[in-house]
Amino acid sequence: MVRRTKEEAFETRQSIIDAAQQCFHEKGVSRASLTDIAQAAGVTRGAIYWHFQDKADLLDALFQRIHMPLEALSEATRNPEELRPLELFRELLTEVFRRVESDPTTRRVNEIIFLKCEYTDEPCGPKKHLQAMRQEHDNQVLTTLRLAVARGELPADLDMELALLCLHSFIVGVINQWLMVPTRISLSARAGDVAAAALDMLKLSPAMRTGKAAP
């Protein structure tokens, strides 16, 4: 009985996440209410509050859903024992870009985050939640970059803060631009080239060095 209850709770949670994805994608995050989500999931608002604090918490669940399949590879890029962290990070970026086009769930969630979410300054709103997620992501990438420098895959004088800013902007910009005009190129087919271009920027740009000459 206990096991069945846990299974039912898990199924209910997944149904709510599915419904949130549907409602956010159809109406936008600000216009989709918890009542809309409850009706789409076939549950009460109370059931939603049992599993999630608010819409921002639901957004986080959607974000985690599309990143879960990549978690093992992501963790490998931060493993202190890994001999080629940058190469694994290239594989990770390639898969991130590829899935934006090839995986329907990943595409819909990214469309919600980039195209259908209003970023206000509410204390517990989506903006604050996304800022926290991006900070966590930046910390993870910074660990990978430092390991790559230690392994000789990146220059020893890499300007870490600038590299992190430009790399994050590159990733977000590529996804956003492709979602806006998906007919421009096949992001899935060119994912490896796009990932390689991002890392070439870190490896080869003189502006990315701490010892660069003053202008």
Short mmCIF file of C-alpha atoms in Angstrom, two decimals:
data_model
loop_
_atom_site.label_atom_id
_atom_site.label_comp_id
_atom_site.label_asym_id
_atom_site.label_seq_id
_atom_site.Cartn_x
_atom_site.Cartn_y
_atom_site.Cartn_z
CA MET A 1 0.00 0.00 0.00
CA VAL A 2 2.81 2.42 0.90
CA ARG A 3 4.60 1.63 -2.35
CA ARG A 4 1.42 2.22 -4.35
CA THR A 5 0.86 5.53 -2.57
CA LYS A 6 4.39 6.65 -3.52
CA GLU A 7 3.81 5.57 -7.10
CA GLU A 8 0.56 7.51 -7.22
CA ALA A 9 2.25 10.59 -5.79
CA PHE A 10 4.99 10.32 -8.41
CA GLU A 11 2.42 9.91 -11.19
CA THR A 12 0.48 12.92 -9.92
CA ARG A 13 3.65 15.02 -9.85
CA GLN A 14 4.51 14.02 -13.41
CA SER A 15 0.97 14.80 -14.57
CA ILE A 16 1.21 18.27 -13.03
CA ILE A 17 4.55 18.90 -14.74
CA ASP A 18 3.11 17.73 -18.06
CA ALA A 19 0.12 20.03 -17.59
CA ALA A 20 2.34 22.98 -16.65
CA GLN A 21 4.39 22.46 -19.79
CA GLN A 22 1.23 22.41 -21.88
CA CYS A 23 -0.33 25.48 -20.24
CA PHE A 24 2.86 27.55 -20.14
CA HIS A 25 3.53 26.77 -23.79
CA GLU A 26 -0.01 27.59 -24.92
CA LYS A 27 -0.69 30.67 -22.77
CA GLY A 28 2.67 31.90 -21.53
CA VAL A 29 3.80 31.71 -17.93
CA SER A 30 2.11 34.87 -16.70
CA ARG A 31 -1.29 34.05 -18.24
CA ALA A 32 -1.39 30.39 -17.25
CA SER A 33 -2.89 30.06 -13.79
CA LEU A 34 -2.51 27.25 -11.30
CA THR A 35 -6.22 26.60 -11.85
CA ASP A 36 -5.53 26.09 -15.56
CA ILE A 37 -2.75 23.67 -14.71
CA ALA A 38 -4.87 21.80 -12.17
CA GLN A 39 -7.68 21.38 -14.69
CA ALA A 40 -5.29 20.18 -17.39
CA ALA A 41 -3.75 17.68 -14.97
CA GLY A 42 -7.11 16.55 -13.60
CA VAL A 43 -6.16 17.43 -10.01
CA THR A 44 -7.04 20.09 -7.44
CA ARG A 45 -5.02 23.25 -6.76
CA GLY A 46 -4.27 21.70 -3.38
CA ALA A 47 -2.56 18.79 -5.12
CA ILE A 48 -0.34 21.25 -6.96
CA TYR A 49 0.64 22.98 -3.71
CA TRP A 50 1.44 19.59 -2.20
CA HIS A 51 4.16 19.11 -4.81
CA PHE A 52 5.15 22.67 -5.82
CA GLN A 53 5.35 26.04 -4.12
CA ASP A 54 4.39 28.19 -7.12
CA LYS A 55 4.76 28.60 -10.88
CA ALA A 56 8.46 29.34 -10.53
CA ASP A 57 8.89 25.97 -8.81
CA LEU A 58 7.07 24.35 -11.73
CA LEU A 59 9.42 26.09 -14.15
CA ASP A 60 12.34 24.65 -12.23
CA ALA A 61 10.83 21.17 -12.54
CA LEU A 62 10.52 21.63 -16.31
CA PHE A 63 14.12 22.81 -16.47
CA GLN A 64 15.33 19.83 -14.47
CA ARG A 65 13.34 17.45 -16.67
CA ILE A 66 15.24 18.43 -19.83
CA HIS A 67 18.61 18.49 -18.09
CA MET A 68 18.29 15.16 -16.30
CA PRO A 69 19.36 13.08 -19.35
CA LEU A 70 22.55 15.17 -19.54
CA GLU A 71 23.39 15.11 -15.83
CA ALA A 72 25.92 12.26 -15.98
CA LEU A 73 27.89 13.94 -18.77
CA SER A 74 27.65 17.30 -17.01
CA GLU A 75 29.03 15.84 -13.77
CA ALA A 76 31.86 14.15 -15.70
CA THR A 77 33.07 17.55 -16.95
CA ARG A 78 33.58 18.60 -13.31
CA ASN A 79 35.28 15.43 -12.12
CA PRO A 80 38.72 16.34 -10.66
CA GLU A 81 40.05 13.02 -11.99
CA GLU A 82 38.91 13.66 -15.56
CA LEU A 83 41.81 14.06 -18.00
CA ARG A 84 39.85 15.79 -20.80
CA PRO A 85 37.13 17.91 -19.20
CA LEU A 86 36.95 20.38 -22.12
CA GLU A 87 36.42 17.59 -24.64
CA LEU A 88 33.58 16.24 -22.53
CA PHE A 89 32.18 19.76 -22.23
CA ARG A 90 32.20 20.02 -26.03
CA GLU A 91 30.19 16.79 -26.14
CA LEU A 92 27.79 18.23 -23.57
CA LEU A 93 27.30 21.46 -25.52
CA THR A 94 26.78 19.50 -28.72
CA GLU A 95 24.06 17.44 -27.09
CA VAL A 96 22.43 20.55 -25.56
CA PHE A 97 22.20 22.23 -28.97
CA ARG A 98 21.14 19.04 -30.73
CA ARG A 99 18.28 18.36 -28.33
CA VAL A 100 16.85 21.87 -28.70
CA GLU A 101 15.76 20.90 -32.21
CA SER A 102 15.51 17.11 -32.09
CA ASP A 103 13.75 16.55 -28.75
CA PRO A 104 10.19 17.96 -28.63
CA THR A 105 10.10 18.34 -24.84
CA THR A 106 13.45 20.15 -24.76
CA ARG A 107 12.32 22.48 -27.52
CA ARG A 108 9.00 23.31 -25.81
CA VAL A 109 10.63 23.98 -22.45
CA ASN A 110 13.21 26.26 -24.06
CA GLU A 111 10.44 28.07 -25.93
CA ILE A 112 8.72 28.62 -22.57
CA ILE A 113 11.88 29.92 -20.91
CA PHE A 114 13.07 32.12 -23.77
CA LEU A 115 9.89 33.19 -25.54
CA LYS A 116 6.92 32.80 -23.19
CA CYS A 117 8.12 33.95 -19.79
CA GLU A 118 7.84 37.50 -18.44
CA TYR A 119 10.77 38.35 -16.18
CA THR A 120 9.47 40.72 -13.52
CA ASP A 121 11.10 41.59 -10.20
CA GLU A 122 8.69 39.60 -8.05
CA PRO A 123 10.55 38.17 -5.01
CA CYS A 124 9.63 34.58 -5.91
CA GLY A 125 8.95 35.08 -9.61
CA PRO A 126 10.47 33.30 -12.63
CA LYS A 127 13.21 35.93 -12.97
CA LYS A 128 14.61 35.27 -9.49
CA HIS A 129 14.35 31.55 -10.06
CA LEU A 130 16.14 31.74 -13.41
CA GLN A 131 18.84 33.95 -11.92
CA ALA A 132 19.49 31.33 -9.24
CA MET A 133 19.62 28.54 -11.83
CA ARG A 134 22.02 30.50 -14.03
CA GLN A 135 24.27 31.24 -11.06
CA GLU A 136 24.42 27.54 -10.29
CA HIS A 137 25.13 26.80 -13.94
CA ASP A 138 27.90 29.43 -14.00
CA ASN A 139 29.53 27.87 -10.93
CA GLN A 140 29.48 24.47 -12.61
CA VAL A 141 30.95 25.80 -15.87
CA LEU A 142 33.63 27.70 -13.95
CA THR A 143 34.71 24.44 -12.33
CA THR A 144 34.96 22.82 -15.77
CA LEU A 145 36.98 25.72 -17.20
CA ARG A 146 39.44 25.64 -14.29
CA LEU A 147 39.91 21.90 -14.75
CA ALA A 148 40.45 22.43 -18.48
CA VAL A 149 43.14 25.01 -17.73
CA ALA A 150 44.80 22.62 -15.28
CA ARG A 151 44.79 19.88 -17.97
CA GLY A 152 46.28 22.21 -20.60
CA GLU A 153 43.13 22.22 -22.74
CA LEU A 154 42.72 25.97 -22.28
CA PRO A 155 45.35 28.74 -21.97
CA ALA A 156 46.82 29.21 -18.51
CA ASP A 157 46.13 32.97 -18.66
CA LEU A 158 42.46 32.63 -19.60
CA ASP A 159 40.38 35.49 -18.19
CA MET A 160 37.88 33.31 -16.32
CA GLU A 161 35.21 35.92 -15.63
CA LEU A 162 35.20 37.16 -19.22
CA ALA A 163 35.28 33.62 -20.56
CA LEU A 164 32.32 32.66 -18.38
CA LEU A 165 30.30 35.71 -19.43
CA CYS A 166 30.98 35.23 -23.14
CA LEU A 167 30.43 31.47 -23.06
CA HIS A 168 27.10 31.78 -21.26
CA SER A 169 26.03 34.56 -23.64
CA PHE A 170 27.03 32.40 -26.61
CA ILE A 171 24.97 29.42 -25.43
CA VAL A 172 21.89 31.45 -24.51
CA GLY A 173 22.17 33.54 -27.66
CA VAL A 174 22.39 30.55 -29.99
CA ILE A 175 19.35 28.87 -28.44
CA ASN A 176 17.31 32.07 -28.39
CA GLN A 177 18.17 33.02 -31.97
CA TRP A 178 17.41 29.54 -33.29
CA LEU A 179 14.06 29.41 -31.51
CA MET A 180 13.16 32.78 -33.03
CA VAL A 181 14.12 31.70 -36.57
CA PRO A 182 14.35 27.89 -36.64
CA THR A 183 14.40 27.76 -40.44
CA ARG A 184 17.78 29.49 -40.65
CA ILE A 185 19.86 26.35 -40.07
CA SER A 186 19.39 22.88 -38.64
CA LEU A 187 20.75 23.33 -35.12
CA SER A 188 20.69 19.58 -34.65
CA ALA A 189 22.83 18.97 -37.74
CA ARG A 190 25.28 21.78 -36.93
CA ALA A 191 25.38 21.24 -33.15
CA GLY A 192 28.97 19.98 -33.18
CA ASP A 193 30.20 22.96 -35.19
CA VAL A 194 28.39 25.43 -32.93
CA ALA A 195 29.86 23.81 -29.80
CA ALA A 196 33.35 23.82 -31.32
CA ALA A 197 33.01 27.51 -32.23
CA ALA A 198 32.15 28.37 -28.63
CA LEU A 199 35.26 26.66 -27.30
CA ASP A 200 37.48 28.04 -30.08
CA MET A 201 36.53 31.48 -28.79
CA LEU A 202 38.00 30.57 -25.39
CA LYS A 203 41.08 28.89 -26.84
CA LEU A 204 42.04 31.39 -29.52
CA SER A 205 40.73 34.87 -28.74
CA PRO A 206 43.52 37.24 -27.57
CA ALA A 207 40.84 39.29 -25.78
CA MET A 208 40.26 36.32 -23.47
CA ARG A 209 43.71 36.55 -21.91
CA THR A 210 44.50 38.24 -18.60
CA GLY A 211 47.86 39.40 -20.00
CA LYS A 212 46.41 41.02 -23.13
CA ALA A 213 47.98 44.24 -24.28
CA ALA A 214 46.23 47.48 -23.34
CA PRO A 215 44.30 49.12 -26.23
#
